[in-house]
Amino acid sequence: MDQFISGDNLKLILGLKIKHYRQQQGLSLQRLARRSGLALSYISEIESGKKYPKPEKLIQLARALNISYDELVSARVQEDLDPLANLMNSPLIREFPFELFGVSTRDILQLFGNKPENAQAFLSTFIQIGQAYDMSLENFLFAALRTYQTRQNNYFPEQEAQAEIYRDSLKEASEELGGEGREAPGSQVLVKLLQGMHGYELDTHTLSRNPELEKFRSVYREGPVPRLYLNARLLESQKRFILLRELAFLNLELKIRPFTSSWIQVASFDQLVNNFIASYFAGAVLLPRSRMSEYIRSMQNRSSWSPELLLEPLEREDVTPEMFLYRMSQILPGLHDLSKIFYLRFTGKRDGDRVHLTKELNMTDDMIPYGLHLHEHFCRRWLPLRLMNQIREEGPGEPGELPRAGAQRVRFLDGDREYLLLSVARPLSLEDGKLSVMTLGIQLDGEQRDFFPFALDPSIPDELVHETCERCPLSSGECSLRAAPPGIRHLQDALQRKEKAISGLLRRDQPR
């Protein structure tokens, strides 16, 4: 069946069609070059999708291939090329940022130029992987974003410099608008900026009154008079972050953007990256790199651990634990060469036992807990899960409950690398009865081992950990915190025994 191809891919599909017709007729590139009067190298570039000839040269090619001009230049493809057309039009190829990995759409399609039917198998493979791990295109795009961050060591000097300039301008604007003139203006000053300079309307009532919307921090509605819906239940620190992110979209001219604070659907990779840039900018305004470096140097002067190392900056800067710890994951590799780190955010109900990993960034070589284990139980020995369990055992929380911090040294059961974990747990402001725990992990080897002297404090507990209970080799007697039987580990062990038996059998029966 004929299928239409997107105009953006006309060069690619023309090249595939010419190659297909040429091979169908048993013509070599040399023979087609002689027939058409065009240079062999030029035809080769057309077939690879690099060139799109002028009409007179297309006529020469059509005649040489014994087909009509219309048939050659049509955006339709014949049945043999349908699998390639499906691949080109698939969301995976259209939206996934292959260029991050040095691969172009042309490279993907050229893999299947001689066997178009394999393109369908390639696409089906990705679909099956997604179904097996409950993944969608969005999961692939988020994975690509993490790769983008990792390649930059999660540090972006351009956004840092822009944030510093903007922070200075905010101080002046705060004084003009009747604020206190402090370095990081309060939410009231930021609201005045959005309303006065950018013509925004702000609604602080609708979200918190609608059961379907009450968990959103903000919703943006574009139009001649843009409107920002802001949840009235937000903490002051969260309001400042969201308002600064909104100002970042405007001042950095990031046109492709999401409309909700929590993702409902990712429209494109550009949308995902722009949201990351705006969020990075907002965090850098609230916690400038110079201030973060001061806190880090202060921690370097401590030989003993205290929760106040993390809790005091939160109170002084009026920021959430996530803002501070995530900002550390940017500044440590960016300015202090501490690149072997990871960041995790877990959430769970206070009266439940399930835990969900809702944010991750891994810049180490170890397989820390990650999002593919959606239906497995994360190792309960990890500090963030221990903190969450401690809070659960204490029962219902009180209004205004303060965050709590902890530290832990961990070593993987199947490895020898050691990590320092710094975690802060807090109740979520928009979801009653729900907890969130943020964790920064720092690999303790070489120079990184001595970076924070307090990391070696004997009062910090040591623990052997694994990824999930389902993959852990420890028995229930060896681990009292096990939340699920080691089913996957048993399957892996059984497979290894079979492989060993087959290997022994083949060695024994070899002719002498």
Short mmCIF file of C-alpha atoms in Angstrom, two decimals:
data_model
loop_
_atom_site.label_atom_id
_atom_site.label_comp_id
_atom_site.label_asym_id
_atom_site.label_seq_id
_atom_site.Cartn_x
_atom_site.Cartn_y
_atom_site.Cartn_z
CA MET A 1 0.00 0.00 0.00
CA ASP A 2 1.24 3.48 -0.84
CA GLN A 3 2.10 5.71 2.06
CA PHE A 4 2.81 9.42 2.31
CA ILE A 5 6.18 10.59 3.65
CA SER A 6 6.80 13.75 5.62
CA GLY A 7 8.22 16.59 3.53
CA ASP A 8 11.21 16.88 5.87
CA ASN A 9 12.38 13.46 4.70
CA LEU A 10 11.96 13.95 0.93
CA LYS A 11 15.70 13.88 0.29
CA LEU A 12 16.04 10.63 2.19
CA ILE A 13 13.11 8.93 0.52
CA LEU A 14 14.15 10.09 -2.95
CA GLY A 15 17.56 8.52 -2.40
CA LEU A 16 16.00 5.28 -1.19
CA LYS A 17 13.63 5.17 -4.18
CA ILE A 18 16.41 5.72 -6.70
CA LYS A 19 18.53 3.02 -5.07
CA HIS A 20 15.53 0.69 -4.97
CA TYR A 21 14.68 1.19 -8.68
CA ARG A 22 18.35 0.87 -9.66
CA GLN A 23 18.83 -2.40 -7.79
CA GLN A 24 15.47 -3.71 -8.99
CA GLN A 25 16.73 -3.32 -12.57
CA GLY A 26 20.16 -4.77 -11.84
CA LEU A 27 21.96 -1.49 -12.52
CA SER A 28 25.26 -0.58 -10.92
CA LEU A 29 26.02 3.02 -9.99
CA GLN A 30 28.39 3.20 -12.96
CA ARG A 31 25.70 2.07 -15.46
CA LEU A 32 23.12 4.48 -14.04
CA ALA A 33 25.70 7.26 -14.26
CA ARG A 34 26.33 6.47 -17.95
CA ARG A 35 22.61 6.23 -18.73
CA SER A 36 21.71 9.48 -17.00
CA GLY A 37 24.78 11.50 -17.88
CA LEU A 38 25.29 12.39 -14.20
CA ALA A 39 28.46 11.91 -12.20
CA LEU A 40 28.69 8.67 -10.21
CA SER A 41 29.65 10.57 -7.03
CA TYR A 42 26.64 12.86 -7.47
CA ILE A 43 24.22 9.92 -7.76
CA SER A 44 25.83 8.36 -4.70
CA GLU A 45 25.14 11.54 -2.71
CA ILE A 46 21.52 11.55 -3.91
CA GLU A 47 21.04 7.93 -2.85
CA SER A 48 22.45 8.68 0.60
CA GLY A 49 19.94 11.53 1.05
CA LYS A 50 22.54 14.30 0.99
CA LYS A 51 21.46 15.96 -2.27
CA TYR A 52 18.13 16.78 -3.90
CA PRO A 53 18.64 17.39 -7.65
CA LYS A 54 17.16 20.15 -9.77
CA PRO A 55 14.17 19.21 -11.97
CA GLU A 56 16.23 18.77 -15.15
CA LYS A 57 18.51 16.25 -13.46
CA LEU A 58 15.54 14.43 -11.93
CA ILE A 59 14.15 14.05 -15.48
CA GLN A 60 17.46 12.52 -16.59
CA LEU A 61 17.35 10.04 -13.69
CA ALA A 62 13.72 9.13 -14.37
CA ARG A 63 14.47 8.38 -18.02
CA ALA A 64 17.53 6.32 -17.10
CA LEU A 65 15.39 4.26 -14.70
CA ASN A 66 12.49 3.93 -17.17
CA ILE A 67 9.95 5.50 -14.83
CA SER A 68 7.93 8.68 -15.00
CA TYR A 69 9.12 11.94 -13.47
CA ASP A 70 6.00 12.08 -11.29
CA GLU A 71 6.61 8.57 -9.99
CA LEU A 72 10.18 9.46 -9.02
CA VAL A 73 9.48 12.74 -7.22
CA SER A 74 6.22 11.73 -5.56
CA ALA A 75 6.26 11.58 -1.78
CA ARG A 76 4.57 8.20 -2.07
CA VAL A 77 6.53 4.98 -1.75
CA GLN A 78 5.85 1.57 -3.19
CA GLU A 79 4.96 -1.41 -1.06
CA ASP A 80 8.55 -2.68 -0.81
CA LEU A 81 9.56 0.50 1.00
CA ASP A 82 6.57 0.62 3.36
CA PRO A 83 8.62 -0.60 6.36
CA LEU A 84 11.08 2.27 5.90
CA ALA A 85 8.19 4.71 5.56
CA ASN A 86 6.73 3.40 8.82
CA LEU A 87 10.10 3.82 10.52
CA MET A 88 10.55 7.38 9.24
CA ASN A 89 7.08 8.38 10.41
CA SER A 90 7.35 6.67 13.80
CA PRO A 91 7.46 8.89 16.92
CA LEU A 92 10.71 7.18 17.91
CA ILE A 93 12.57 8.44 14.82
CA ARG A 94 10.83 11.82 14.67
CA GLU A 95 11.30 12.77 18.32
CA PHE A 96 14.29 10.87 19.73
CA PRO A 97 17.45 13.08 19.73
CA PHE A 98 19.80 10.64 17.98
CA GLU A 99 22.19 13.54 17.31
CA LEU A 100 23.15 13.49 21.00
CA PHE A 101 24.83 10.17 20.27
CA GLY A 102 26.43 11.27 16.98
CA VAL A 103 23.77 9.48 14.92
CA SER A 104 21.46 11.04 12.33
CA THR A 105 18.14 9.88 10.91
CA ARG A 106 20.01 9.24 7.66
CA ASP A 107 22.36 6.86 9.46
CA ILE A 108 19.42 4.91 10.87
CA LEU A 109 17.70 4.59 7.51
CA GLN A 110 20.88 3.65 5.66
CA LEU A 111 21.22 0.65 7.96
CA PHE A 112 18.11 -0.75 6.30
CA GLY A 113 18.52 0.60 2.77
CA ASN A 114 19.23 -2.83 1.28
CA LYS A 115 16.67 -4.70 3.40
CA PRO A 116 13.70 -2.42 4.12
CA GLU A 117 11.83 -5.26 5.83
CA ASN A 118 14.39 -5.15 8.66
CA ALA A 119 13.32 -1.59 9.49
CA GLN A 120 9.97 -2.91 10.73
CA ALA A 121 11.76 -5.45 12.89
CA PHE A 122 13.95 -2.65 14.32
CA LEU A 123 10.90 -0.55 15.21
CA SER A 124 9.07 -3.57 16.66
CA THR A 125 12.08 -4.33 18.85
CA PHE A 126 11.93 -0.89 20.47
CA ILE A 127 8.18 -1.25 20.95
CA GLN A 128 8.61 -4.64 22.61
CA ILE A 129 11.36 -3.31 24.90
CA GLY A 130 9.07 -0.46 25.90
CA GLN A 131 6.19 -2.83 26.61
CA ALA A 132 8.38 -5.22 28.60
CA TYR A 133 9.58 -2.43 30.89
CA ASP A 134 6.38 -0.39 30.84
CA MET A 135 8.21 2.33 28.92
CA SER A 136 6.95 4.86 26.41
CA LEU A 137 8.67 7.28 24.05
CA GLU A 138 8.69 9.72 26.97
CA ASN A 139 10.88 7.33 28.97
CA PHE A 140 13.36 7.21 26.08
CA LEU A 141 13.32 11.03 25.88
CA PHE A 142 13.94 11.41 29.62
CA ALA A 143 16.82 8.93 29.30
CA ALA A 144 18.22 11.08 26.48
CA LEU A 145 17.92 14.18 28.69
CA ARG A 146 19.92 12.44 31.41
CA THR A 147 22.59 11.63 28.82
CA TYR A 148 22.60 15.30 27.79
CA GLN A 149 23.14 16.32 31.43
CA THR A 150 25.82 13.70 32.06
CA ARG A 151 27.83 14.73 29.00
CA GLN A 152 27.96 18.24 30.44
CA ASN A 153 28.77 16.97 33.97
CA ASN A 154 25.34 18.37 34.87
CA TYR A 155 26.89 21.85 34.83
CA PHE A 156 26.00 24.57 32.30
CA PRO A 157 28.23 27.67 32.47
CA GLU A 158 26.07 29.69 30.06
CA GLN A 159 22.99 29.35 32.27
CA GLU A 160 25.09 30.08 35.37
CA ALA A 161 26.34 33.37 33.88
CA GLN A 162 22.85 34.37 32.70
CA ALA A 163 21.45 33.63 36.16
CA GLU A 164 24.07 35.84 37.84
CA ILE A 165 23.25 38.79 35.59
CA TYR A 166 19.54 38.29 36.13
CA ARG A 167 19.95 37.97 39.89
CA ASP A 168 21.64 41.39 39.99
CA SER A 169 18.82 42.92 37.95
CA LEU A 170 16.26 41.36 40.30
CA LYS A 171 17.85 43.07 43.28
CA GLU A 172 17.40 46.46 41.60
CA ALA A 173 13.85 45.59 40.51
CA SER A 174 13.00 44.50 44.05
CA GLU A 175 13.97 47.92 45.42
CA GLU A 176 11.95 49.71 42.71
CA LEU A 177 8.88 47.54 43.35
CA GLY A 178 8.93 48.12 47.09
CA GLY A 179 10.70 44.91 48.07
CA GLU A 180 13.46 44.61 50.61
CA GLY A 181 16.18 44.81 47.97
CA ARG A 182 17.55 41.45 49.02
CA GLU A 183 19.50 39.33 46.55
CA ALA A 184 16.74 36.76 45.98
CA PRO A 185 13.36 38.56 45.87
CA GLY A 186 10.28 37.07 47.46
CA SER A 187 7.35 35.73 45.48
CA GLN A 188 5.42 39.03 45.72
CA VAL A 189 8.14 40.90 43.83
CA LEU A 190 8.33 38.15 41.20
CA VAL A 191 4.55 38.29 40.74
CA LYS A 192 4.77 42.05 40.18
CA LEU A 193 7.45 41.49 37.53
CA LEU A 194 5.30 38.98 35.66
CA GLN A 195 2.27 41.23 35.83
CA GLY A 196 3.95 44.59 35.18
CA MET A 197 6.64 43.70 32.64
CA HIS A 198 5.04 40.75 30.87
CA GLY A 199 1.30 41.37 31.21
CA TYR A 200 0.51 38.16 33.08
CA GLU A 201 -2.63 37.38 35.02
CA LEU A 202 -2.10 35.20 38.09
CA ASP A 203 -4.70 32.89 39.58
CA THR A 204 -3.93 31.45 43.03
CA HIS A 205 -7.34 29.86 43.72
CA THR A 206 -8.40 27.51 40.90
CA LEU A 207 -5.86 24.69 41.26
CA SER A 208 -6.26 24.11 45.00
CA ARG A 209 -10.07 24.05 44.68
CA ASN A 210 -10.24 21.49 41.87
CA PRO A 211 -9.73 17.84 42.93
CA GLU A 212 -8.32 16.98 39.51
CA LEU A 213 -5.82 19.84 39.57
CA GLU A 214 -4.91 20.22 43.24
CA LYS A 215 -1.64 18.28 42.89
CA PHE A 216 -0.29 20.58 40.17
CA ARG A 217 2.06 23.29 41.34
CA SER A 218 1.31 25.47 38.34
CA VAL A 219 -0.42 25.54 34.95
CA TYR A 220 0.37 28.05 32.18
CA ARG A 221 -2.24 29.25 29.66
CA GLU A 222 -0.88 31.12 26.66
CA GLY A 223 -2.77 33.87 24.87
CA PRO A 224 -2.84 37.65 24.34
CA VAL A 225 -3.01 37.87 28.12
CA PRO A 226 -1.02 34.90 29.46
CA ARG A 227 -2.28 33.40 32.69
CA LEU A 228 -0.35 31.47 35.31
CA TYR A 229 -2.35 29.30 37.70
CA LEU A 230 -0.40 28.91 40.93
CA ASN A 231 -1.33 26.46 43.68
CA ALA A 232 -2.14 28.33 46.89
CA ARG A 233 -0.78 25.47 49.04
CA LEU A 234 2.79 25.86 47.79
CA LEU A 235 5.58 26.76 50.15
CA GLU A 236 7.10 30.22 49.66
CA SER A 237 10.31 28.60 48.37
CA GLN A 238 8.34 26.59 45.78
CA LYS A 239 6.46 29.69 44.62
CA ARG A 240 9.71 31.56 44.09
CA PHE A 241 11.14 28.69 42.06
CA ILE A 242 8.08 28.39 39.80
CA LEU A 243 7.86 32.15 39.24
CA LEU A 244 11.58 32.31 38.42
CA ARG A 245 11.21 29.41 36.00
CA GLU A 246 8.36 31.29 34.31
CA LEU A 247 10.57 34.37 34.03
CA ALA A 248 13.32 32.15 32.61
CA PHE A 249 11.06 30.96 29.77
CA LEU A 250 10.45 34.62 28.93
CA ASN A 251 13.94 36.07 29.35
CA LEU A 252 15.75 33.17 27.65
CA GLU A 253 13.10 33.15 24.88
CA LEU A 254 12.33 29.46 25.27
CA LYS A 255 9.23 29.23 23.10
CA ILE A 256 8.75 25.46 23.11
CA ARG A 257 7.70 24.73 26.67
CA PRO A 258 5.38 22.61 28.84
CA PHE A 259 2.15 24.05 30.22
CA THR A 260 2.03 22.12 33.49
CA SER A 261 4.51 21.80 36.35
CA SER A 262 4.17 17.99 36.34
CA TRP A 263 4.51 16.20 33.03
CA ILE A 264 1.29 14.89 31.50
CA GLN A 265 2.75 14.32 28.05
CA VAL A 266 6.12 15.20 26.53
CA ALA A 267 5.55 16.72 23.10
CA SER A 268 9.19 16.82 21.98
CA PHE A 269 12.78 16.62 23.17
CA ASP A 270 13.12 20.39 22.67
CA GLN A 271 10.28 20.90 25.13
CA LEU A 272 12.03 18.66 27.64
CA VAL A 273 15.39 20.43 27.26
CA ASN A 274 13.85 23.91 27.47
CA ASN A 275 12.06 22.98 30.68
CA PHE A 276 15.36 21.68 32.09
CA ILE A 277 17.17 24.90 31.10
CA ALA A 278 14.47 27.11 32.64
CA SER A 279 14.54 25.04 35.84
CA TYR A 280 18.35 25.13 35.94
CA PHE A 281 18.23 28.92 35.53
CA ALA A 282 15.70 29.30 38.36
CA GLY A 283 17.81 27.15 40.69
CA ALA A 284 20.95 29.14 39.82
CA VAL A 285 19.17 32.41 40.63
CA LEU A 286 17.96 31.13 43.99
CA LEU A 287 21.27 29.45 44.87
CA PRO A 288 24.10 31.12 42.91
CA ARG A 289 27.24 29.10 42.33
CA SER A 290 29.34 31.38 44.55
CA ARG A 291 26.97 30.81 47.49
CA MET A 292 26.86 27.06 46.90
CA SER A 293 30.65 26.92 46.80
CA GLU A 294 30.74 28.68 50.20
CA TYR A 295 28.49 25.98 51.67
CA ILE A 296 30.61 23.25 50.11
CA ARG A 297 33.83 24.75 51.51
CA SER A 298 32.16 24.99 54.90
CA MET A 299 31.38 21.27 54.73
CA GLN A 300 35.00 20.59 53.81
CA ASN A 301 36.05 22.16 57.10
CA ARG A 302 34.04 19.66 59.14
CA SER A 303 35.56 16.38 60.30
CA SER A 304 32.38 15.11 61.96
CA TRP A 305 28.91 14.60 60.54
CA SER A 306 25.87 16.52 61.73
CA PRO A 307 22.41 16.78 60.11
CA GLU A 308 22.76 20.55 60.49
CA LEU A 309 25.29 20.51 57.64
CA LEU A 310 22.31 20.09 55.33
CA LEU A 311 19.47 21.57 57.36
CA GLU A 312 21.06 24.95 58.17
CA PRO A 313 21.47 26.02 54.50
CA LEU A 314 17.82 25.07 53.82
CA GLU A 315 16.61 27.41 56.54
CA ARG A 316 19.07 30.19 55.75
CA GLU A 317 18.29 30.25 52.03
CA ASP A 318 14.60 29.31 52.38
CA VAL A 319 14.82 26.57 49.76
CA THR A 320 13.53 23.01 49.64
CA PRO A 321 15.83 20.00 50.20
CA GLU A 322 15.47 19.10 46.54
CA MET A 323 16.64 22.53 45.38
CA PHE A 324 19.71 22.41 47.60
CA LEU A 325 20.82 18.81 47.01
CA TYR A 326 20.15 18.97 43.28
CA ARG A 327 22.10 22.22 43.11
CA MET A 328 24.99 20.39 44.82
CA SER A 329 24.83 17.78 42.03
CA GLN A 330 25.52 20.64 39.59
CA ILE A 331 28.17 22.59 41.48
CA LEU A 332 30.26 19.66 42.76
CA PRO A 333 31.15 18.35 39.27
CA GLY A 334 31.09 21.79 37.66
CA LEU A 335 33.38 23.72 40.01
CA HIS A 336 34.98 21.14 42.31
CA ASP A 337 35.79 18.24 39.92
CA LEU A 338 33.67 15.85 41.94
CA SER A 339 32.08 14.10 38.96
CA LYS A 340 31.37 10.56 40.24
CA ILE A 341 28.05 11.32 41.86
CA PHE A 342 24.36 10.44 41.57
CA TYR A 343 21.09 12.02 42.60
CA LEU A 344 17.86 10.19 43.51
CA ARG A 345 14.39 11.24 44.61
CA PHE A 346 12.00 8.71 46.16
CA THR A 347 8.36 9.23 47.12
CA GLY A 348 5.91 7.10 49.08
CA LYS A 349 2.80 7.23 51.20
CA ARG A 350 3.27 7.68 54.93
CA ASP A 351 0.86 4.81 55.68
CA GLY A 352 2.09 2.48 52.90
CA ASP A 353 5.13 0.36 52.12
CA ARG A 354 5.64 1.02 48.39
CA VAL A 355 8.39 3.40 47.25
CA HIS A 356 8.66 5.08 43.86
CA LEU A 357 11.78 6.48 42.24
CA THR A 358 10.63 9.74 40.63
CA LYS A 359 13.94 11.35 39.64
CA GLU A 360 17.40 10.01 38.92
CA LEU A 361 20.74 11.11 37.54
CA ASN A 362 23.66 8.69 37.62
CA MET A 363 27.16 9.91 36.74
CA THR A 364 28.96 6.85 38.16
CA ASP A 365 29.86 3.47 36.69
CA ASP A 366 27.64 1.54 39.11
CA MET A 367 24.06 0.45 38.54
CA ILE A 368 22.35 2.41 41.29
CA PRO A 369 18.55 2.11 41.72
CA TYR A 370 17.02 3.24 38.47
CA GLY A 371 13.60 3.63 36.90
CA LEU A 372 13.45 0.45 34.84
CA HIS A 373 12.70 -1.58 37.96
CA LEU A 374 9.19 -0.18 38.08
CA HIS A 375 7.68 -3.38 39.48
CA GLU A 376 10.49 -4.37 41.84
CA HIS A 377 11.21 -3.40 45.43
CA PHE A 378 14.19 -1.13 45.95
CA CYS A 379 16.69 -2.31 48.57
CA ARG A 380 15.38 -1.18 51.98
CA ARG A 381 18.93 -0.81 53.33
CA TRP A 382 19.46 2.41 51.37
CA LEU A 383 19.47 5.53 53.55
CA PRO A 384 16.54 7.29 51.79
CA LEU A 385 14.32 4.26 52.30
CA ARG A 386 15.45 3.91 55.92
CA LEU A 387 14.56 7.57 56.55
CA MET A 388 11.17 7.09 54.98
CA ASN A 389 10.55 3.98 57.06
CA GLN A 390 11.54 5.80 60.27
CA ILE A 391 9.01 8.54 59.56
CA ARG A 392 6.33 5.95 58.78
CA GLU A 393 6.90 4.21 62.11
CA GLU A 394 6.36 7.50 63.94
CA GLY A 395 2.78 7.68 62.66
CA PRO A 396 0.85 10.71 61.35
CA GLY A 397 2.84 13.88 60.96
CA GLU A 398 2.17 17.25 62.54
CA PRO A 399 1.50 20.50 60.64
CA GLY A 400 4.74 22.30 59.84
CA GLU A 401 6.76 19.11 60.17
CA LEU A 402 10.43 19.89 59.57
CA PRO A 403 12.69 17.98 57.18
CA ARG A 404 15.20 15.52 58.60
CA ALA A 405 18.65 14.67 57.28
CA GLY A 406 20.94 11.65 57.44
CA ALA A 407 24.24 10.26 56.13
CA GLN A 408 25.34 6.74 55.27
CA ARG A 409 28.28 4.95 53.66
CA VAL A 410 27.27 2.14 51.33
CA ARG A 411 29.05 -0.57 49.39
CA PHE A 412 27.41 -2.78 46.77
CA LEU A 413 27.26 -6.52 47.50
CA ASP A 414 28.58 -7.29 44.02
CA GLY A 415 31.24 -4.54 43.93
CA ASP A 416 33.98 -2.84 45.93
CA ARG A 417 33.23 0.85 45.40
CA GLU A 418 32.03 2.86 48.37
CA TYR A 419 29.64 5.83 48.39
CA LEU A 420 28.69 8.56 50.83
CA LEU A 421 24.93 9.19 50.84
CA LEU A 422 23.44 12.48 52.02
CA SER A 423 19.65 12.42 52.30
CA VAL A 424 16.89 14.79 53.37
CA ALA A 425 13.29 13.65 53.87
CA ARG A 426 10.20 15.86 54.07
CA PRO A 427 6.40 15.66 53.73
CA LEU A 428 5.02 16.83 50.38
CA SER A 429 3.14 20.13 50.59
CA LEU A 430 0.49 19.30 47.97
CA GLU A 431 -0.16 15.66 48.81
CA ASP A 432 -1.26 14.95 52.36
CA GLY A 433 0.21 11.77 53.79
CA LYS A 434 2.97 11.53 51.21
CA LEU A 435 6.73 11.70 51.78
CA SER A 436 9.66 12.62 49.57
CA VAL A 437 13.35 11.80 50.14
CA MET A 438 16.19 13.37 48.15
CA THR A 439 19.63 11.74 48.08
CA LEU A 440 23.03 12.80 46.80
CA GLY A 441 25.56 10.00 46.40
CA ILE A 442 29.31 10.70 46.21
CA GLN A 443 31.79 7.98 45.26
CA LEU A 444 34.56 7.63 47.86
CA ASP A 445 37.71 6.83 45.92
CA GLY A 446 40.94 8.65 45.17
CA GLU A 447 40.70 12.40 45.69
CA GLN A 448 36.92 12.17 46.13
CA ARG A 449 37.45 10.12 49.31
CA ASP A 450 39.17 13.04 51.05
CA PHE A 451 36.99 15.81 49.63
CA PHE A 452 34.60 15.86 52.61
CA PRO A 453 36.55 14.88 55.77
CA PHE A 454 33.29 14.20 57.65
CA ALA A 455 32.61 11.34 55.18
CA LEU A 456 34.96 9.16 57.25
CA ASP A 457 33.26 9.97 60.57
CA PRO A 458 32.83 6.63 62.45
CA SER A 459 29.37 7.74 63.59
CA ILE A 460 28.09 7.45 60.01
CA PRO A 461 26.66 3.93 59.57
CA ASP A 462 28.13 1.55 56.97
CA GLU A 463 25.85 -0.70 54.95
CA LEU A 464 26.01 -3.35 52.23
CA VAL A 465 23.31 -2.66 49.63
CA HIS A 466 21.86 -3.98 46.39
CA GLU A 467 19.56 -2.61 43.69
CA THR A 468 16.30 -4.41 44.46
CA CYS A 469 15.12 -7.23 46.70
CA GLU A 470 14.25 -9.34 43.65
CA ARG A 471 17.94 -9.31 42.53
CA CYS A 472 19.64 -9.56 45.94
CA PRO A 473 21.61 -12.73 46.92
CA LEU A 474 21.03 -12.29 50.68
CA SER A 475 18.63 -14.66 52.38
CA SER A 476 15.79 -13.49 54.60
CA GLY A 477 17.90 -14.50 57.59
CA GLU A 478 20.74 -12.28 56.39
CA CYS A 479 18.50 -9.29 55.68
CA SER A 480 15.57 -8.52 57.97
CA LEU A 481 14.47 -5.64 55.73
CA ARG A 482 13.75 -7.78 52.65
CA ALA A 483 10.47 -6.64 51.07
CA ALA A 484 10.14 -9.34 48.37
CA PRO A 485 11.65 -12.76 47.59
CA PRO A 486 14.74 -12.89 45.31
CA GLY A 487 12.87 -14.30 42.33
CA ILE A 488 15.02 -12.74 39.63
CA ARG A 489 18.22 -13.74 41.45
CA HIS A 490 17.01 -17.36 41.61
CA LEU A 491 16.37 -17.33 37.85
CA GLN A 492 19.83 -15.88 37.21
CA ASP A 493 21.48 -18.49 39.47
CA ALA A 494 19.57 -21.32 37.77
CA LEU A 495 20.69 -20.08 34.35
CA GLN A 496 24.32 -19.94 35.49
CA ARG A 497 24.11 -23.51 36.80
CA LYS A 498 22.74 -24.70 33.46
CA GLU A 499 25.45 -22.87 31.53
CA LYS A 500 28.11 -24.36 33.79
CA ALA A 501 26.68 -27.88 33.34
CA ILE A 502 26.55 -27.53 29.55
CA SER A 503 30.12 -26.17 29.48
CA GLY A 504 31.31 -29.14 31.58
CA LEU A 505 29.46 -31.60 29.37
CA LEU A 506 31.00 -30.20 26.18
CA ARG A 507 34.52 -30.24 27.65
CA ARG A 508 34.11 -33.83 28.88
CA ASP A 509 32.90 -35.18 25.55
CA GLN A 510 35.62 -33.54 23.40
CA PRO A 511 37.56 -36.16 21.35
CA ARG A 512 41.02 -36.91 22.72
#
